[in-house]
Amino acid sequence: METLPVEMQELYIKAKKIIEESNDIKIYSHNDCDGISSGAILSTILDRLNKPHVIEFVNLDKLNNLELKHELTIFSDLGSGQEVDKLANKNNKIIILDHHPPLRDKDYYKDKDYTYLEINPIHFGIDGSYYVCGGGLCYFLAKEFNYTDLSWIGVLSAIGDMQNTHTGKFEGLNKIILNDSIEEGLVLKHDNDLSLYGRETRPLFVALSYFSDVKLPLTNNRTECIAILKELGIPKEIGSRSTTLSDLTPQDKKKLFSKLFAMLSLELPPKYVKHIPKLIIADSYEFLSEEDHTFLRDASEFSTAMNACGRNNQEEVALQILKGDRFQALDLLEVITKDHRAYLSEQIRNIEKEDSIIELDNIQYFNGEAIKPEVVGTIAGMILSLGNWQKPMLGFTKSDEDHYKISLRCSRLLAYDGIHFGNLVRDISQRLGGNGGGHSVACGAYIPEDKLDDFLDELNNSLKGQL
């Protein structure tokens, strides 16, 4: 059974004491699902302790030269890779709960005249890409206060951060959080479910048509998907509504798995065949306190809604949802997600219409300067099926007057083949005077505007012989 390293546990005890002794608190958290989940856990802890606090959701590039105006500043899902204590003075207290590569070692606090505490799994030999994320680290703080009812938010954050993409299951410290949520009666785990997005709300034939890790005859072809379901004897509708993945029997799932396996076997080079099950099968998670056939019931759909809020500068709505508002905030969330989907669809149509994807030897990219920087990565992932799945897809757009934001998405098969694009992007962007990083299949960078061509050339050349 997984357990927290003893040194890490000791840091949580210290963090608890610092919080209990502080009364003027500011939280900075990242503005994606993991960061918003992290902020929600911390804010709930402080609410229960009757601690006044403010919370701000930010991009990583907003942490330069940060003035620390509060007694205690907590950074969640960010901070380790930024010089957040640059302007700290002896009256400041800092807590960092982050899983990204740290700039500082774990003994950094020793010669400081201010209180500095950083909890990062990498300091303890734990991979922050797959074994615990920002929300998970914040949950372990909540657990120190015996607030194990917040474990479901830890599960949500791990799904939003794609912590399960390596094996389709939770690993490492994430397993502790999952077990706590199951014991609390908050989460139901479905072992080896079909890995199709939209488990609760998306018609099954639509969910199938979005399969994009590898382009299949059914990808973007709903007519073909309907024909396949008919061939397998799976009804298109149940009563007055469309059949969803959550409606399928184990036997139906086996038939659909076999069909997808056969189709992928025909399309893939032999070296990838061993990875096919990981493309089709993964554990899925239901939040038992949410209504059936709603987008909050399934962890993947819930995490997408949280990301939609972050990408539309509506983090406060997501925060209220996570803290229990199922009335006004839920109405707002439905509007945000509907508008978000419409915007994505419009941008994808434009890319298709203008034939905007440019293919180089080892990468493919599109100019997304008409696209909001917050969603260029989402669109890069959604148009993978329009390009060559054997190459990563990049999109770029201006993040400000002097910088480009670059986002990369790729088929999971490339990651299974051993390429970690997050590390590659981080190294190249830093050499060019920018910054970046992320996961093996989803990552990004901010670079000076005059370095765009250099970035694309370096990435393209660095992948020579690897794909």
Coordinates of C-alpha atoms in Angstrom, one line a residue:
M1 CA 0.0 0.0 0.0
E2 CA 1.3 3.4 -0.9
T3 CA 2.2 5.8 1.9
L4 CA 3.5 9.4 2.0
P5 CA 7.3 9.5 2.6
V6 CA 8.0 10.3 6.2
E7 CA 9.8 13.6 5.4
M8 CA 6.9 14.7 3.3
Q9 CA 4.4 13.9 6.1
E10 CA 6.6 16.0 8.5
L11 CA 6.3 18.9 6.1
Y12 CA 2.5 18.6 6.1
I13 CA 2.5 18.8 9.9
K14 CA 4.6 22.0 9.7
A15 CA 2.3 23.4 7.0
K16 CA -0.8 22.8 9.2
K17 CA 0.9 24.6 12.0
I18 CA 1.8 27.6 9.8
I19 CA -1.8 27.9 8.6
E20 CA -3.2 27.6 12.1
E21 CA -1.0 30.5 13.3
S22 CA -1.8 32.8 10.3
N23 CA -4.8 35.1 9.8
D24 CA -4.0 37.1 6.7
I25 CA -3.8 34.6 3.8
K26 CA -3.5 34.8 0.0
I27 CA -3.7 31.8 -2.3
Y28 CA -2.2 31.9 -5.8
S29 CA -3.3 28.9 -7.9
H30 CA -3.0 27.8 -11.5
N31 CA -6.0 28.5 -13.8
D32 CA -6.5 24.9 -15.2
C33 CA -8.6 22.1 -13.7
D34 CA -5.8 20.9 -11.4
G35 CA -5.0 24.5 -10.2
I36 CA -8.7 25.4 -9.7
S37 CA -9.2 22.1 -7.8
S38 CA -6.1 22.9 -5.7
G39 CA -7.5 26.3 -4.9
A40 CA -10.9 24.9 -4.0
I41 CA -9.4 22.4 -1.5
L42 CA -7.3 25.1 0.2
S43 CA -10.1 27.6 0.3
T44 CA -12.4 25.0 1.8
I45 CA -9.8 24.2 4.5
L46 CA -9.5 27.9 5.4
D47 CA -13.3 28.4 5.4
R48 CA -13.6 25.5 7.9
L49 CA -10.9 27.1 10.0
N50 CA -12.6 30.5 9.8
K51 CA -9.5 32.0 8.3
P52 CA -10.0 35.1 6.2
H53 CA -8.3 34.6 2.8
V54 CA -8.3 35.7 -0.9
I55 CA -7.6 33.5 -3.9
E56 CA -6.3 34.4 -7.3
F57 CA -6.0 32.1 -10.3
V58 CA -3.1 33.0 -12.6
N59 CA -1.0 31.9 -15.5
L60 CA 2.6 30.9 -14.8
D61 CA 3.9 34.1 -16.5
K62 CA 2.1 36.3 -13.9
L63 CA 4.4 35.3 -11.0
N64 CA 7.5 37.4 -11.9
N65 CA 8.4 40.0 -9.3
L66 CA 5.5 39.2 -7.2
E67 CA 4.9 41.5 -4.2
L68 CA 4.0 39.4 -1.1
K69 CA 1.5 41.7 0.7
H70 CA 0.0 39.1 3.0
E71 CA 1.2 37.4 6.2
L72 CA 1.0 33.9 4.5
T73 CA 1.0 33.3 0.8
I74 CA 0.2 29.8 -0.5
F75 CA 1.1 28.7 -4.0
S76 CA -0.7 25.7 -5.4
D77 CA 0.0 23.8 -8.6
L78 CA 2.6 26.5 -9.4
G79 CA 5.5 28.2 -7.6
S80 CA 8.2 25.5 -7.7
G81 CA 9.3 26.6 -11.1
Q82 CA 9.1 30.4 -10.5
E83 CA 11.0 32.8 -8.3
V84 CA 8.0 33.5 -6.1
D85 CA 10.1 34.5 -3.0
K86 CA 12.3 37.0 -4.9
L87 CA 10.7 40.0 -3.0
A88 CA 10.1 38.2 0.3
N89 CA 10.9 39.8 3.6
K90 CA 11.2 38.6 7.2
N91 CA 7.5 39.1 7.8
N92 CA 6.4 36.8 5.0
K93 CA 5.4 33.1 5.2
I94 CA 5.4 31.1 2.1
I95 CA 3.9 27.6 1.4
I96 CA 4.3 26.0 -2.0
L97 CA 2.3 22.8 -3.0
D98 CA 3.5 22.0 -6.5
H99 CA 4.4 18.9 -8.6
H100 CA 6.3 20.6 -11.4
P101 CA 10.1 20.5 -11.7
P102 CA 11.5 22.7 -8.8
L103 CA 14.1 25.4 -9.2
R104 CA 15.2 25.0 -5.6
D105 CA 16.3 21.9 -3.6
K106 CA 14.5 20.7 -0.5
D107 CA 17.0 22.4 1.9
Y108 CA 16.5 25.8 0.3
Y109 CA 14.6 27.1 3.4
K110 CA 17.5 26.8 5.8
D111 CA 19.2 30.1 5.4
K112 CA 16.1 32.3 5.0
D113 CA 15.0 35.0 7.4
Y114 CA 11.4 34.4 6.4
T115 CA 9.3 31.2 6.7
Y116 CA 9.6 29.1 3.6
L117 CA 8.0 25.6 3.1
E118 CA 7.9 23.8 -0.2
I119 CA 6.2 20.4 -0.7
N120 CA 7.1 19.0 -4.1
P121 CA 7.1 15.2 -4.7
I122 CA 10.1 15.4 -7.0
H123 CA 12.2 16.3 -3.9
F124 CA 11.3 12.8 -2.6
G125 CA 11.9 10.9 -5.9
I126 CA 8.2 10.8 -6.8
D127 CA 7.3 11.7 -10.4
G128 CA 4.9 14.6 -10.5
S129 CA 3.6 13.7 -14.0
Y130 CA 1.9 10.4 -13.0
Y131 CA 1.9 9.9 -9.2
V132 CA 0.5 13.1 -7.7
C133 CA -0.6 16.5 -9.0
G134 CA -1.3 19.9 -7.4
G135 CA -4.8 19.0 -6.2
G136 CA -3.4 15.8 -4.7
L137 CA -0.8 17.6 -2.7
C138 CA -3.5 20.0 -1.4
Y139 CA -5.7 17.1 -0.5
F140 CA -2.9 15.6 1.7
L141 CA -2.9 18.9 3.5
A142 CA -6.7 18.6 3.9
K143 CA -6.2 15.1 5.2
E144 CA -3.9 16.5 7.9
F145 CA -6.9 18.4 9.1
N146 CA -9.0 15.2 8.8
Y147 CA -11.0 16.6 5.9
T148 CA -11.1 13.4 3.9
D149 CA -14.4 14.3 2.4
L150 CA -12.4 16.5 0.0
S151 CA -10.7 13.4 -1.5
W152 CA -13.1 13.5 -4.5
I153 CA -11.6 16.9 -5.6
G154 CA -8.2 15.2 -5.5
V155 CA -9.5 12.6 -7.9
L156 CA -10.9 15.2 -10.2
S157 CA -7.6 17.2 -10.2
A158 CA -5.7 14.0 -11.1
I159 CA -8.0 13.3 -14.1
G160 CA -7.8 16.9 -15.2
D161 CA -4.0 16.8 -15.0
M162 CA -4.0 13.5 -17.1
Q163 CA -2.2 11.7 -14.3
N164 CA -3.7 8.4 -15.5
T165 CA -2.5 8.6 -19.1
H166 CA 0.6 6.3 -18.5
T167 CA -1.3 3.1 -17.7
G168 CA -5.0 4.1 -17.7
K169 CA -5.0 3.8 -13.9
F170 CA -4.1 5.8 -10.9
E171 CA -0.6 5.2 -9.6
G172 CA 1.6 6.2 -6.7
L173 CA 0.1 8.7 -4.2
N174 CA -2.9 9.1 -6.4
K175 CA -4.0 5.6 -5.3
I176 CA -4.2 6.8 -1.7
I177 CA -6.5 9.7 -2.7
L178 CA -8.7 7.4 -4.8
N179 CA -9.0 4.9 -1.9
D180 CA -9.9 7.6 0.5
S181 CA -12.7 8.9 -1.9
I182 CA -14.0 5.3 -2.3
E183 CA -14.1 4.7 1.4
E184 CA -15.9 8.0 1.9
G185 CA -18.6 6.8 -0.6
L186 CA -17.9 9.7 -2.9
V187 CA -16.4 7.9 -6.0
L188 CA -17.2 4.8 -7.9
K189 CA -14.3 3.3 -9.9
H190 CA -15.1 1.3 -13.1
D191 CA -12.1 -1.0 -13.8
N192 CA -11.0 -1.3 -17.4
D193 CA -13.8 0.8 -18.9
L194 CA -13.8 1.8 -22.5
S195 CA -11.7 5.0 -22.8
L196 CA -14.1 7.2 -24.8
Y197 CA -14.8 10.8 -23.7
G198 CA -18.4 11.7 -22.8
R199 CA -19.3 8.6 -20.7
E200 CA -22.5 10.2 -19.2
T201 CA -23.7 12.7 -21.7
R202 CA -22.4 12.1 -25.2
P203 CA -24.3 9.8 -27.5
L204 CA -22.1 6.7 -28.0
F205 CA -21.9 7.1 -31.8
V206 CA -20.7 10.7 -31.3
A207 CA -18.1 9.6 -28.7
L208 CA -16.8 7.0 -31.1
S209 CA -16.5 9.5 -33.9
Y210 CA -14.1 11.6 -31.8
F211 CA -11.5 8.8 -31.5
S212 CA -8.4 10.6 -32.6
D213 CA -5.2 9.0 -31.2
V214 CA -5.1 7.2 -34.6
K215 CA -7.3 8.1 -37.5
L216 CA -9.7 5.3 -38.1
P217 CA -12.6 4.9 -40.6
L218 CA -14.9 5.9 -37.8
T219 CA -13.0 9.1 -36.9
N220 CA -15.1 12.2 -37.7
N221 CA -17.6 9.8 -39.4
R222 CA -20.9 9.5 -37.4
T223 CA -22.5 7.4 -40.1
E224 CA -19.8 4.8 -39.9
C225 CA -20.1 4.8 -36.1
I226 CA -23.8 4.2 -36.3
A227 CA -23.2 1.3 -38.7
I228 CA -20.7 -0.3 -36.4
L229 CA -23.0 -0.1 -33.4
K230 CA -25.8 -1.7 -35.5
E231 CA -23.3 -4.4 -36.6
L232 CA -22.5 -5.2 -33.0
G233 CA -26.1 -5.2 -31.9
I234 CA -25.8 -2.1 -29.6
P235 CA -28.9 0.1 -29.7
K236 CA -28.4 3.7 -30.9
E237 CA -31.1 4.8 -28.4
I238 CA -32.6 3.8 -25.1
G239 CA -36.2 5.0 -24.9
S240 CA -36.2 8.7 -25.8
R241 CA -32.5 9.4 -25.4
S242 CA -29.3 8.3 -27.2
T243 CA -27.3 5.4 -25.7
T244 CA -24.2 6.6 -23.8
L245 CA -21.1 4.6 -22.8
S246 CA -22.5 4.5 -19.2
D247 CA -25.5 2.4 -20.5
L248 CA -23.4 -0.4 -22.0
T249 CA -23.3 -3.9 -20.4
P250 CA -20.0 -5.6 -19.9
Q251 CA -20.8 -7.8 -22.9
D252 CA -21.4 -4.7 -25.1
K253 CA -18.1 -3.2 -24.0
K254 CA -16.2 -6.4 -24.9
K255 CA -17.7 -6.4 -28.4
L256 CA -16.8 -2.8 -28.9
F257 CA -13.3 -3.3 -27.6
S258 CA -12.8 -6.2 -30.0
K259 CA -14.0 -4.1 -32.9
L260 CA -11.7 -1.2 -32.0
F261 CA -8.8 -3.5 -31.5
A262 CA -9.2 -5.0 -34.9
M263 CA -9.5 -1.6 -36.6
L264 CA -6.4 -0.3 -34.9
S265 CA -4.4 -3.4 -35.7
L266 CA -5.0 -2.7 -39.4
E267 CA -3.9 0.9 -39.1
L268 CA -0.8 0.7 -36.9
P269 CA 2.8 -0.2 -37.6
P270 CA 3.7 -3.5 -35.8
K271 CA 5.7 -1.8 -33.1
Y272 CA 2.6 0.0 -31.8
V273 CA 0.3 -3.0 -31.6
K274 CA 1.3 -3.9 -28.1
H275 CA 0.0 -0.5 -26.9
I276 CA -3.5 -0.8 -28.4
P277 CA -5.2 -1.9 -25.2
K278 CA -4.0 1.3 -23.5
L279 CA -5.6 3.4 -26.2
I280 CA -9.0 1.7 -25.7
I281 CA -9.1 0.8 -22.0
A282 CA -8.8 2.9 -18.8
D283 CA -10.4 3.0 -15.4
S284 CA -13.2 5.6 -15.2
Y285 CA -14.6 7.4 -12.1
E286 CA -18.1 8.5 -11.2
F287 CA -18.9 11.1 -8.5
L288 CA -21.7 9.5 -6.6
S289 CA -23.2 12.7 -5.2
E290 CA -23.9 14.0 -8.7
E291 CA -26.9 13.2 -10.9
D292 CA -26.8 10.4 -13.5
H293 CA -26.3 11.5 -17.1
T294 CA -25.0 14.9 -16.2
F295 CA -21.6 16.2 -17.1
L296 CA -20.6 16.4 -13.4
R297 CA -21.2 12.7 -12.8
D298 CA -18.1 11.6 -14.8
A299 CA -14.6 12.7 -13.7
S300 CA -13.4 13.4 -17.3
E301 CA -16.5 15.4 -18.3
F302 CA -16.3 17.4 -15.0
S303 CA -12.6 18.2 -15.5
T304 CA -13.4 19.5 -19.0
A305 CA -16.0 21.8 -17.6
M306 CA -13.4 23.1 -15.0
N307 CA -10.9 23.7 -17.8
A308 CA -13.5 25.5 -19.8
C309 CA -13.9 28.0 -16.9
G310 CA -10.2 28.5 -16.7
R311 CA -9.8 29.1 -20.4
N312 CA -12.6 31.7 -20.3
N313 CA -11.4 33.6 -17.2
Q314 CA -14.4 32.2 -15.2
E315 CA -12.4 30.4 -12.5
E316 CA -14.7 31.8 -9.8
V317 CA -17.6 29.9 -11.2
A318 CA -15.6 26.7 -11.2
L319 CA -14.5 27.4 -7.6
Q320 CA -18.1 27.8 -6.5
I321 CA -19.1 24.5 -8.2
L322 CA -16.3 22.7 -6.4
K323 CA -17.3 24.2 -3.1
G324 CA -20.8 23.0 -3.5
D325 CA -22.9 25.5 -5.4
R326 CA -25.3 23.5 -7.6
F327 CA -27.7 26.4 -8.3
Q328 CA -26.6 29.8 -9.7
A329 CA -23.0 28.7 -10.4
L330 CA -24.2 25.5 -12.2
D331 CA -26.4 27.6 -14.5
L332 CA -23.4 29.8 -15.3
L333 CA -21.3 26.8 -15.9
E334 CA -23.7 25.4 -18.4
V335 CA -23.6 28.7 -20.3
I336 CA -19.8 28.8 -20.2
T337 CA -19.4 25.3 -21.5
K338 CA -21.9 25.8 -24.2
D339 CA -20.2 29.0 -25.4
H340 CA -16.8 27.3 -25.1
R341 CA -17.8 24.4 -27.3
A342 CA -19.3 26.8 -29.9
Y343 CA -16.1 28.8 -30.0
L344 CA -13.9 25.7 -30.4
S345 CA -16.1 24.4 -33.2
E346 CA -15.9 27.7 -35.1
Q347 CA -12.1 27.8 -34.8
I348 CA -11.8 24.2 -36.0
R349 CA -14.0 24.8 -39.0
N350 CA -11.8 27.8 -39.9
I351 CA -8.7 25.6 -39.7
E352 CA -10.3 22.9 -41.9
K353 CA -11.6 25.5 -44.4
E354 CA -8.3 27.2 -44.8
D355 CA -6.3 24.0 -44.8
S356 CA -4.0 25.6 -42.2
I357 CA -2.0 22.6 -41.0
I358 CA 1.7 22.8 -42.1
E359 CA 3.6 19.5 -42.0
L360 CA 7.4 19.3 -41.5
D361 CA 9.5 16.2 -41.3
N362 CA 8.8 15.5 -37.6
I363 CA 6.1 18.0 -36.5
Q364 CA 3.0 19.7 -37.8
Y365 CA 1.6 23.0 -36.8
F366 CA -1.0 25.7 -37.4
N367 CA -0.9 29.5 -37.0
G368 CA -3.5 30.2 -34.3
E369 CA -3.1 34.0 -34.1
A370 CA -6.8 34.5 -34.4
I371 CA -7.4 32.0 -31.5
K372 CA -7.5 32.9 -27.8
P373 CA -4.2 31.8 -26.2
E374 CA -6.2 30.0 -23.5
V375 CA -7.7 27.5 -25.9
V376 CA -5.0 27.0 -28.6
G377 CA -3.9 23.8 -26.9
T378 CA -7.4 22.4 -26.7
I379 CA -7.8 23.0 -30.4
A380 CA -4.4 21.4 -31.2
G381 CA -5.7 18.3 -29.4
M382 CA -9.0 18.3 -31.2
I383 CA -7.6 18.6 -34.7
L384 CA -5.1 15.7 -34.3
S385 CA -7.4 13.6 -36.4
L386 CA -7.2 16.2 -39.3
G387 CA -3.4 15.7 -39.6
N388 CA -0.8 13.0 -39.3
W389 CA -1.2 11.1 -36.0
Q390 CA 2.5 10.0 -36.1
K391 CA 3.6 13.6 -35.5
P392 CA 2.9 16.0 -32.7
M393 CA 0.5 18.9 -33.5
L394 CA 1.5 22.4 -32.4
G395 CA -0.5 25.6 -32.4
F396 CA 0.8 29.1 -31.6
T397 CA -0.7 32.5 -30.9
K398 CA 0.4 35.8 -29.3
S399 CA 0.2 35.7 -25.5
D400 CA 1.2 39.4 -25.3
E401 CA 3.0 41.9 -27.5
D402 CA 6.4 40.3 -27.3
H403 CA 5.7 36.6 -26.7
Y404 CA 4.1 33.6 -28.4
K405 CA 2.3 30.9 -26.6
I406 CA 2.9 27.5 -28.2
S407 CA 0.8 24.4 -27.3
L408 CA 1.6 20.8 -28.3
R409 CA -0.6 17.8 -28.3
C410 CA 0.1 14.3 -29.6
S411 CA -1.2 10.7 -29.8
R412 CA -0.6 8.8 -26.7
L413 CA 1.3 6.3 -28.8
L414 CA 4.2 8.7 -29.2
A415 CA 4.5 8.9 -25.4
Y416 CA 4.2 5.1 -25.0
D417 CA 7.1 5.0 -27.5
G418 CA 9.2 6.9 -24.9
I419 CA 9.1 10.5 -26.0
H420 CA 8.4 13.1 -23.3
F421 CA 7.4 16.2 -25.2
G422 CA 7.0 18.2 -22.0
N423 CA 10.7 17.8 -21.2
L424 CA 11.7 18.5 -24.8
V425 CA 9.6 21.7 -25.0
R426 CA 10.9 22.9 -21.7
D427 CA 14.6 22.5 -22.7
I428 CA 14.2 24.2 -26.1
S429 CA 12.1 27.1 -24.8
Q430 CA 14.6 27.8 -22.0
R431 CA 17.5 27.8 -24.4
L432 CA 15.6 30.4 -26.5
G433 CA 14.9 32.7 -23.5
G434 CA 11.4 31.5 -22.8
N435 CA 9.9 28.8 -20.5
G436 CA 7.7 25.8 -20.9
G437 CA 7.0 22.2 -20.0
G438 CA 4.1 19.9 -19.2
H439 CA 3.2 16.3 -19.9
S440 CA 4.4 13.8 -22.4
V441 CA 1.3 14.2 -24.6
A442 CA 0.2 17.8 -23.7
C443 CA 2.6 20.6 -23.0
G444 CA 3.4 24.2 -24.0
A445 CA 5.8 27.1 -23.9
Y446 CA 6.0 30.9 -23.9
I447 CA 8.8 32.2 -26.1
P448 CA 10.0 35.6 -27.4
E449 CA 8.2 36.5 -30.6
D450 CA 11.4 36.6 -32.7
K451 CA 12.3 33.0 -31.6
L452 CA 9.2 31.2 -33.1
D453 CA 11.0 29.9 -36.2
D454 CA 14.0 28.8 -34.1
F455 CA 11.7 26.9 -31.7
L456 CA 9.9 25.1 -34.6
D457 CA 13.2 24.2 -36.3
E458 CA 14.8 23.0 -33.1
L459 CA 11.9 20.8 -32.1
N460 CA 11.6 19.4 -35.6
N461 CA 15.4 18.6 -35.7
S462 CA 15.5 17.2 -32.2
L463 CA 12.9 14.5 -33.2
K464 CA 14.9 13.3 -36.2
G465 CA 15.0 9.5 -36.0
Q466 CA 12.7 9.3 -33.0
L467 CA 9.3 9.0 -34.7

